[in-house]
């Protein structure tokens, strides 16, 4: 296949995956299943036919509103579809098959984790923990950094943030890190290896600083109890690093 066709296939697959991720993002925090039941309008509850479920195009065709009741369609739907399509496009252009599939899968996985953490400060074990054996399995297939580095990275990633969380709790008598953050860094170590974890944390710190500056620019109060989604910041930092090192 030519490069344009591969890129288009990656973007198309990403948009389809993004549609599912959007449903997961919207339904899961409400205690609803994203796997069961037909897609429906959140306003009137009407079941949506297949023709209204085409990623991005359907949203544009109905101008972001339900054809039946006129209720606005959740903007997270096209946003997740567009982001996932971009991840698929970049993965297809950056890496050859089968590495491109692993790159895209990691990007999509981190996308939903980042979205959940940003909105709800929630990194579910059901997403963080499976990412660890998946990363080691990808290493076993000969894709990306060596398996030994990644096994050490998984253990080190968890230990570092777990120790920081424990020290903060002892010193300040309150929680400073969520329980999912060490597990996510362990998962990132299982993909990137121990030696790249400092760069993940550095990138997350820089992104967090930019987020604080943006909050100040909007006039928001910043204090010692201001919460930032560390998991989302680490995810934002980790995927570009994978893009750079995976093909070496």
PDB file of C-alpha atoms in Angstrom:
ATOM      1  CA  UNK A   1       0.000   0.000   0.000  1.00  0.00           C
ATOM      2  CA  UNK A   2       1.137   3.529  -0.705  1.00  0.00           C
ATOM      3  CA  UNK A   3       1.900   5.910   2.151  1.00  0.00           C
ATOM      4  CA  UNK A   4      -1.281   8.004   1.598  1.00  0.00           C
ATOM      5  CA  UNK A   5      -3.464   4.877   1.727  1.00  0.00           C
ATOM      6  CA  UNK A   6      -1.751   3.626   4.875  1.00  0.00           C
ATOM      7  CA  UNK A   7      -2.189   7.035   6.483  1.00  0.00           C
ATOM      8  CA  UNK A   8      -5.863   7.139   5.498  1.00  0.00           C
ATOM      9  CA  UNK A   9      -6.397   3.638   6.880  1.00  0.00           C
ATOM     10  CA  UNK A  10      -4.780   4.644  10.153  1.00  0.00           C
ATOM     11  CA  UNK A  11      -6.970   7.743  10.446  1.00  0.00           C
ATOM     12  CA  UNK A  12     -10.138   5.796   9.586  1.00  0.00           C
ATOM     13  CA  UNK A  13      -9.402   3.058  12.105  1.00  0.00           C
ATOM     14  CA  UNK A  14      -8.605   5.727  14.676  1.00  0.00           C
ATOM     15  CA  UNK A  15     -11.909   7.510  14.118  1.00  0.00           C
ATOM     16  CA  UNK A  16     -13.791   4.226  14.632  1.00  0.00           C
ATOM     17  CA  UNK A  17     -11.840   3.495  17.817  1.00  0.00           C
ATOM     18  CA  UNK A  18     -12.415   7.078  18.946  1.00  0.00           C
ATOM     19  CA  UNK A  19     -16.168   6.610  18.649  1.00  0.00           C
ATOM     20  CA  UNK A  20     -15.980   3.738  21.137  1.00  0.00           C
ATOM     21  CA  UNK A  21     -13.631   5.674  23.416  1.00  0.00           C
ATOM     22  CA  UNK A  22     -16.055   8.601  23.470  1.00  0.00           C
ATOM     23  CA  UNK A  23     -18.880   6.267  24.511  1.00  0.00           C
ATOM     24  CA  UNK A  24     -16.623   4.865  27.224  1.00  0.00           C
ATOM     25  CA  UNK A  25     -15.735   8.358  28.435  1.00  0.00           C
ATOM     26  CA  UNK A  26     -19.362   9.454  28.591  1.00  0.00           C
ATOM     27  CA  UNK A  27     -20.992   6.309  29.989  1.00  0.00           C
ATOM     28  CA  UNK A  28     -18.446   4.677  32.292  1.00  0.00           C
ATOM     29  CA  UNK A  29     -18.253   7.444  34.935  1.00  0.00           C
ATOM     30  CA  UNK A  30     -22.065   7.379  35.082  1.00  0.00           C
ATOM     31  CA  UNK A  31     -21.986   3.681  35.921  1.00  0.00           C
ATOM     32  CA  UNK A  32     -23.283   2.657  32.499  1.00  0.00           C
ATOM     33  CA  UNK A  33     -21.805  -0.006  30.229  1.00  0.00           C
ATOM     34  CA  UNK A  34     -20.171   1.089  27.001  1.00  0.00           C
ATOM     35  CA  UNK A  35     -20.341  -2.455  25.633  1.00  0.00           C
ATOM     36  CA  UNK A  36     -24.015  -3.267  25.980  1.00  0.00           C
ATOM     37  CA  UNK A  37     -27.002  -1.646  24.334  1.00  0.00           C
ATOM     38  CA  UNK A  38     -27.440   0.354  21.163  1.00  0.00           C
ATOM     39  CA  UNK A  39     -26.160   3.876  20.683  1.00  0.00           C
ATOM     40  CA  UNK A  40     -28.818   6.394  21.622  1.00  0.00           C
ATOM     41  CA  UNK A  41     -29.523  10.098  21.914  1.00  0.00           C
ATOM     42  CA  UNK A  42     -28.828  11.405  25.409  1.00  0.00           C
ATOM     43  CA  UNK A  43     -31.708  13.850  25.030  1.00  0.00           C
ATOM     44  CA  UNK A  44     -34.677  11.752  23.908  1.00  0.00           C
ATOM     45  CA  UNK A  45     -33.228   8.246  24.267  1.00  0.00           C
ATOM     46  CA  UNK A  46     -33.964   7.332  20.645  1.00  0.00           C
ATOM     47  CA  UNK A  47     -31.832   4.530  19.196  1.00  0.00           C
ATOM     48  CA  UNK A  48     -29.488   5.817  16.520  1.00  0.00           C
ATOM     49  CA  UNK A  49     -29.393   3.966  13.178  1.00  0.00           C
ATOM     50  CA  UNK A  50     -26.116   2.963  11.574  1.00  0.00           C
ATOM     51  CA  UNK A  51     -26.266   5.901   9.177  1.00  0.00           C
ATOM     52  CA  UNK A  52     -25.994   8.317  12.111  1.00  0.00           C
ATOM     53  CA  UNK A  53     -22.993   6.589  13.656  1.00  0.00           C
ATOM     54  CA  UNK A  54     -20.346   7.380  11.041  1.00  0.00           C
ATOM     55  CA  UNK A  55     -17.472   8.951  12.987  1.00  0.00           C
ATOM     56  CA  UNK A  56     -17.133  12.727  12.513  1.00  0.00           C
ATOM     57  CA  UNK A  57     -19.259  12.806   9.345  1.00  0.00           C
ATOM     58  CA  UNK A  58     -22.532  12.069  11.126  1.00  0.00           C
ATOM     59  CA  UNK A  59     -21.874  14.801  13.680  1.00  0.00           C
ATOM     60  CA  UNK A  60     -21.170  17.296  10.901  1.00  0.00           C
ATOM     61  CA  UNK A  61     -24.219  16.196   8.882  1.00  0.00           C
ATOM     62  CA  UNK A  62     -26.653  16.846  11.747  1.00  0.00           C
ATOM     63  CA  UNK A  63     -24.755  19.966  12.844  1.00  0.00           C
ATOM     64  CA  UNK A  64     -24.147  18.559  16.278  1.00  0.00           C
ATOM     65  CA  UNK A  65     -27.806  18.020  17.178  1.00  0.00           C
ATOM     66  CA  UNK A  66     -30.205  15.091  17.317  1.00  0.00           C
ATOM     67  CA  UNK A  67     -32.475  15.008  14.264  1.00  0.00           C
ATOM     68  CA  UNK A  68     -35.454  14.024  16.410  1.00  0.00           C
ATOM     69  CA  UNK A  69     -35.392  16.236  19.494  1.00  0.00           C
ATOM     70  CA  UNK A  70     -32.758  18.825  18.596  1.00  0.00           C
ATOM     71  CA  UNK A  71     -30.711  18.119  21.730  1.00  0.00           C
ATOM     72  CA  UNK A  72     -27.000  18.895  21.336  1.00  0.00           C
ATOM     73  CA  UNK A  73     -24.736  15.893  20.843  1.00  0.00           C
ATOM     74  CA  UNK A  74     -22.007  15.689  23.456  1.00  0.00           C
ATOM     75  CA  UNK A  75     -18.970  17.452  22.000  1.00  0.00           C
ATOM     76  CA  UNK A  76     -16.702  14.851  23.538  1.00  0.00           C
ATOM     77  CA  UNK A  77     -17.919  12.471  20.822  1.00  0.00           C
ATOM     78  CA  UNK A  78     -16.338  14.261  17.830  1.00  0.00           C
ATOM     79  CA  UNK A  79     -13.403  15.415  19.962  1.00  0.00           C
ATOM     80  CA  UNK A  80     -12.415  11.854  20.861  1.00  0.00           C
ATOM     81  CA  UNK A  81     -12.995  10.654  17.297  1.00  0.00           C
ATOM     82  CA  UNK A  82     -10.781  13.414  15.921  1.00  0.00           C
ATOM     83  CA  UNK A  83      -8.035  12.834  18.499  1.00  0.00           C
ATOM     84  CA  UNK A  84      -8.032   9.073  17.907  1.00  0.00           C
ATOM     85  CA  UNK A  85      -7.997   9.609  14.132  1.00  0.00           C
ATOM     86  CA  UNK A  86      -4.952  11.845  14.564  1.00  0.00           C
ATOM     87  CA  UNK A  87      -3.218   9.179  16.642  1.00  0.00           C
ATOM     88  CA  UNK A  88      -3.918   6.552  13.989  1.00  0.00           C
ATOM     89  CA  UNK A  89      -2.649   8.868  11.250  1.00  0.00           C
ATOM     90  CA  UNK A  90       0.591   9.710  13.072  1.00  0.00           C
ATOM     91  CA  UNK A  91       1.217   6.063  13.990  1.00  0.00           C
ATOM     92  CA  UNK A  92       0.750   4.962  10.383  1.00  0.00           C
ATOM     93  CA  UNK A  93       3.147   7.614   9.113  1.00  0.00           C
ATOM     94  CA  UNK A  94       5.751   7.220  11.856  1.00  0.00           C
ATOM     95  CA  UNK A  95       6.189   3.453  11.990  1.00  0.00           C
ATOM     96  CA  UNK A  96       5.910   0.429   9.692  1.00  0.00           C
ATOM     97  CA  UNK A  97       3.563  -2.453  10.373  1.00  0.00           C
ATOM     98  CA  UNK A  98       3.224  -4.177  12.807  1.00  0.00           C
ATOM     99  CA  UNK A  99       4.898  -1.547  14.997  1.00  0.00           C
ATOM    100  CA  UNK A 100       2.379   1.054  13.804  1.00  0.00           C
ATOM    101  CA  UNK A 101      -0.457  -0.984  15.321  1.00  0.00           C
ATOM    102  CA  UNK A 102       1.305  -1.142  18.694  1.00  0.00           C
ATOM    103  CA  UNK A 103       1.983   2.598  18.514  1.00  0.00           C
ATOM    104  CA  UNK A 104      -1.634   3.382  17.715  1.00  0.00           C
ATOM    105  CA  UNK A 105      -2.942   1.042  20.416  1.00  0.00           C
ATOM    106  CA  UNK A 106      -0.750   2.708  23.030  1.00  0.00           C
ATOM    107  CA  UNK A 107      -1.867   6.143  21.863  1.00  0.00           C
ATOM    108  CA  UNK A 108      -5.558   5.250  22.006  1.00  0.00           C
ATOM    109  CA  UNK A 109      -5.144   3.632  25.423  1.00  0.00           C
ATOM    110  CA  UNK A 110      -3.398   6.699  26.804  1.00  0.00           C
ATOM    111  CA  UNK A 111      -6.023   8.946  25.216  1.00  0.00           C
ATOM    112  CA  UNK A 112      -8.896   7.458  27.184  1.00  0.00           C
ATOM    113  CA  UNK A 113      -6.828   7.387  30.366  1.00  0.00           C
ATOM    114  CA  UNK A 114      -5.908  11.046  29.913  1.00  0.00           C
ATOM    115  CA  UNK A 115      -9.522  12.005  29.239  1.00  0.00           C
ATOM    116  CA  UNK A 116     -10.823  10.176  32.316  1.00  0.00           C
ATOM    117  CA  UNK A 117      -8.092  11.636  34.506  1.00  0.00           C
ATOM    118  CA  UNK A 118      -8.647  15.162  33.229  1.00  0.00           C
ATOM    119  CA  UNK A 119     -12.398  15.044  33.759  1.00  0.00           C
ATOM    120  CA  UNK A 120     -12.690  12.864  36.852  1.00  0.00           C
ATOM    121  CA  UNK A 121      -9.168  12.472  38.322  1.00  0.00           C
ATOM    122  CA  UNK A 122      -9.709   8.757  37.775  1.00  0.00           C
ATOM    123  CA  UNK A 123      -7.289   6.168  36.398  1.00  0.00           C
ATOM    124  CA  UNK A 124      -9.218   2.862  36.507  1.00  0.00           C
ATOM    125  CA  UNK A 125      -7.292  -0.311  37.330  1.00  0.00           C
ATOM    126  CA  UNK A 126      -9.188  -1.942  34.469  1.00  0.00           C
ATOM    127  CA  UNK A 127      -7.184   0.263  32.084  1.00  0.00           C
ATOM    128  CA  UNK A 128      -3.860   0.845  33.819  1.00  0.00           C
ATOM    129  CA  UNK A 129      -3.061  -2.707  34.932  1.00  0.00           C
ATOM    130  CA  UNK A 130      -3.624  -4.518  31.572  1.00  0.00           C
ATOM    131  CA  UNK A 131      -1.301  -1.982  29.949  1.00  0.00           C
ATOM    132  CA  UNK A 132       1.610  -3.542  31.870  1.00  0.00           C
ATOM    133  CA  UNK A 133       1.466  -7.103  30.435  1.00  0.00           C
ATOM    134  CA  UNK A 134       0.544  -5.659  27.044  1.00  0.00           C
ATOM    135  CA  UNK A 135       3.724  -3.579  27.020  1.00  0.00           C
ATOM    136  CA  UNK A 136       5.819  -6.586  28.014  1.00  0.00           C
ATOM    137  CA  UNK A 137       4.108  -8.703  25.340  1.00  0.00           C
ATOM    138  CA  UNK A 138       4.959  -6.083  22.708  1.00  0.00           C
ATOM    139  CA  UNK A 139       8.567  -6.244  23.903  1.00  0.00           C
ATOM    140  CA  UNK A 140       8.467 -10.024  23.607  1.00  0.00           C
ATOM    141  CA  UNK A 141       7.427  -9.576  19.984  1.00  0.00           C
ATOM    142  CA  UNK A 142      10.609  -7.598  19.385  1.00  0.00           C
ATOM    143  CA  UNK A 143       8.936  -4.189  19.120  1.00  0.00           C
ATOM    144  CA  UNK A 144      10.420  -1.239  20.969  1.00  0.00           C
ATOM    145  CA  UNK A 145      12.952  -1.207  23.819  1.00  0.00           C
ATOM    146  CA  UNK A 146      14.352  -4.484  25.242  1.00  0.00           C
ATOM    147  CA  UNK A 147      12.180  -6.645  27.470  1.00  0.00           C
ATOM    148  CA  UNK A 148      14.599  -6.510  30.433  1.00  0.00           C
ATOM    149  CA  UNK A 149      14.588  -2.704  30.470  1.00  0.00           C
ATOM    150  CA  UNK A 150      10.816  -2.694  30.345  1.00  0.00           C
ATOM    151  CA  UNK A 151      10.380  -5.233  33.143  1.00  0.00           C
ATOM    152  CA  UNK A 152      12.649  -3.115  35.342  1.00  0.00           C
ATOM    153  CA  UNK A 153      10.735  -0.037  34.200  1.00  0.00           C
ATOM    154  CA  UNK A 154       7.409  -1.485  35.313  1.00  0.00           C
ATOM    155  CA  UNK A 155       8.731  -2.207  38.807  1.00  0.00           C
ATOM    156  CA  UNK A 156      10.621   1.075  39.080  1.00  0.00           C
ATOM    157  CA  UNK A 157       7.737   3.185  37.797  1.00  0.00           C
ATOM    158  CA  UNK A 158       5.380   1.860  40.446  1.00  0.00           C
ATOM    159  CA  UNK A 159       7.942   2.036  43.244  1.00  0.00           C
ATOM    160  CA  UNK A 160       8.987   5.639  42.586  1.00  0.00           C
ATOM    161  CA  UNK A 161       5.517   7.181  42.641  1.00  0.00           C
ATOM    162  CA  UNK A 162       4.275   4.877  45.409  1.00  0.00           C
ATOM    163  CA  UNK A 163       7.199   6.017  47.576  1.00  0.00           C
ATOM    164  CA  UNK A 164       6.518   9.678  46.786  1.00  0.00           C
ATOM    165  CA  UNK A 165       2.827   9.248  47.599  1.00  0.00           C
ATOM    166  CA  UNK A 166       3.671   7.554  50.912  1.00  0.00           C
ATOM    167  CA  UNK A 167       6.204  10.243  51.876  1.00  0.00           C
ATOM    168  CA  UNK A 168       3.755  13.039  51.031  1.00  0.00           C
ATOM    169  CA  UNK A 169       1.002  11.388  53.080  1.00  0.00           C
ATOM    170  CA  UNK A 170       3.319  11.043  56.076  1.00  0.00           C
ATOM    171  CA  UNK A 171       4.601  14.633  55.855  1.00  0.00           C
ATOM    172  CA  UNK A 172       1.384  16.484  54.978  1.00  0.00           C
ATOM    173  CA  UNK A 173      -1.252  14.145  56.437  1.00  0.00           C
ATOM    174  CA  UNK A 174      -3.223  14.182  53.205  1.00  0.00           C
ATOM    175  CA  UNK A 175      -3.168  12.490  49.829  1.00  0.00           C
ATOM    176  CA  UNK A 176      -0.892  14.043  47.229  1.00  0.00           C
ATOM    177  CA  UNK A 177      -1.136  11.434  44.464  1.00  0.00           C
ATOM    178  CA  UNK A 178      -4.004   9.286  43.285  1.00  0.00           C
ATOM    179  CA  UNK A 179      -3.709   5.535  43.619  1.00  0.00           C
ATOM    180  CA  UNK A 180      -3.732   5.126  39.838  1.00  0.00           C
ATOM    181  CA  UNK A 181      -0.676   7.297  39.167  1.00  0.00           C
ATOM    182  CA  UNK A 182       1.959   4.727  40.301  1.00  0.00           C
ATOM    183  CA  UNK A 183       0.183   2.028  38.300  1.00  0.00           C
ATOM    184  CA  UNK A 184       0.172   4.190  35.179  1.00  0.00           C
ATOM    185  CA  UNK A 185       3.876   4.976  35.529  1.00  0.00           C
ATOM    186  CA  UNK A 186       4.476   1.232  35.932  1.00  0.00           C
ATOM    187  CA  UNK A 187       2.588   0.686  32.682  1.00  0.00           C
ATOM    188  CA  UNK A 188       4.620   3.383  30.945  1.00  0.00           C
ATOM    189  CA  UNK A 189       7.791   1.728  32.236  1.00  0.00           C
ATOM    190  CA  UNK A 190       6.585  -1.550  30.713  1.00  0.00           C
ATOM    191  CA  UNK A 191       6.440   0.214  27.356  1.00  0.00           C
ATOM    192  CA  UNK A 192       9.377   2.616  27.460  1.00  0.00           C
ATOM    193  CA  UNK A 193      11.880   1.011  29.818  1.00  0.00           C
ATOM    194  CA  UNK A 194      13.292   2.320  33.098  1.00  0.00           C
ATOM    195  CA  UNK A 195      15.794   4.711  31.520  1.00  0.00           C
ATOM    196  CA  UNK A 196      13.113   6.829  29.839  1.00  0.00           C
ATOM    197  CA  UNK A 197      10.867   7.286  32.867  1.00  0.00           C
ATOM    198  CA  UNK A 198      12.745  10.417  34.046  1.00  0.00           C
ATOM    199  CA  UNK A 199      11.920  12.024  30.705  1.00  0.00           C
ATOM    200  CA  UNK A 200       8.248  11.092  31.148  1.00  0.00           C
ATOM    201  CA  UNK A 201       8.189  12.800  34.545  1.00  0.00           C
ATOM    202  CA  UNK A 202      10.130  15.790  33.236  1.00  0.00           C
ATOM    203  CA  UNK A 203       7.699  16.201  30.346  1.00  0.00           C
ATOM    204  CA  UNK A 204       4.740  15.817  32.700  1.00  0.00           C
ATOM    205  CA  UNK A 205       6.206  18.462  35.008  1.00  0.00           C
ATOM    206  CA  UNK A 206       6.708  20.913  32.160  1.00  0.00           C
ATOM    207  CA  UNK A 207       3.174  20.299  30.880  1.00  0.00           C
ATOM    208  CA  UNK A 208       1.849  20.795  34.405  1.00  0.00           C
ATOM    209  CA  UNK A 209       3.680  24.109  34.690  1.00  0.00           C
ATOM    210  CA  UNK A 210       2.119  25.277  31.429  1.00  0.00           C
ATOM    211  CA  UNK A 211      -1.290  24.194  32.734  1.00  0.00           C
ATOM    212  CA  UNK A 212      -0.795  26.239  35.914  1.00  0.00           C
ATOM    213  CA  UNK A 213       0.270  29.284  33.915  1.00  0.00           C
ATOM    214  CA  UNK A 214      -2.827  28.914  31.735  1.00  0.00           C
ATOM    215  CA  UNK A 215      -5.023  28.666  34.834  1.00  0.00           C
ATOM    216  CA  UNK A 216      -3.460  31.828  36.247  1.00  0.00           C
ATOM    217  CA  UNK A 217      -3.989  33.602  32.934  1.00  0.00           C
ATOM    218  CA  UNK A 218      -7.694  32.753  33.179  1.00  0.00           C
ATOM    219  CA  UNK A 219      -7.811  34.247  36.654  1.00  0.00           C
ATOM    220  CA  UNK A 220      -8.165  30.952  38.526  1.00  0.00           C
ATOM    221  CA  UNK A 221      -6.828  30.731  42.067  1.00  0.00           C
ATOM    222  CA  UNK A 222      -3.808  28.431  42.474  1.00  0.00           C
ATOM    223  CA  UNK A 223      -2.934  27.001  45.872  1.00  0.00           C
ATOM    224  CA  UNK A 224      -1.455  24.046  47.669  1.00  0.00           C
ATOM    225  CA  UNK A 225      -4.617  22.016  47.215  1.00  0.00           C
ATOM    226  CA  UNK A 226      -5.020  22.694  43.482  1.00  0.00           C
ATOM    227  CA  UNK A 227      -5.348  19.347  41.715  1.00  0.00           C
ATOM    228  CA  UNK A 228      -3.662  18.564  38.420  1.00  0.00           C
ATOM    229  CA  UNK A 229      -4.233  15.311  36.488  1.00  0.00           C
ATOM    230  CA  UNK A 230      -0.754  13.800  36.755  1.00  0.00           C
ATOM    231  CA  UNK A 231      -1.839  10.714  34.847  1.00  0.00           C
ATOM    232  CA  UNK A 232      -2.997  12.796  31.891  1.00  0.00           C
ATOM    233  CA  UNK A 233       0.251  14.788  31.980  1.00  0.00           C
ATOM    234  CA  UNK A 234       2.327  11.589  31.989  1.00  0.00           C
ATOM    235  CA  UNK A 235       0.289  10.160  29.113  1.00  0.00           C
ATOM    236  CA  UNK A 236       0.782  13.370  27.140  1.00  0.00           C
ATOM    237  CA  UNK A 237       4.518  13.119  27.695  1.00  0.00           C
ATOM    238  CA  UNK A 238       4.936   9.366  27.141  1.00  0.00           C
ATOM    239  CA  UNK A 239       3.422   8.820  23.703  1.00  0.00           C
ATOM    240  CA  UNK A 240       5.756  11.216  21.828  1.00  0.00           C
ATOM    241  CA  UNK A 241       8.693   9.527  23.556  1.00  0.00           C
ATOM    242  CA  UNK A 242       7.470   6.144  22.322  1.00  0.00           C
ATOM    243  CA  UNK A 243       7.174   7.561  18.815  1.00  0.00           C
ATOM    244  CA  UNK A 244      10.830   8.589  18.914  1.00  0.00           C
ATOM    245  CA  UNK A 245      12.370   5.474  20.478  1.00  0.00           C
ATOM    246  CA  UNK A 246      10.204   2.548  19.369  1.00  0.00           C
ATOM    247  CA  UNK A 247      11.673   2.172  15.900  1.00  0.00           C
ATOM    248  CA  UNK A 248      15.328   2.279  17.001  1.00  0.00           C
TER     249      UNK A 248
END
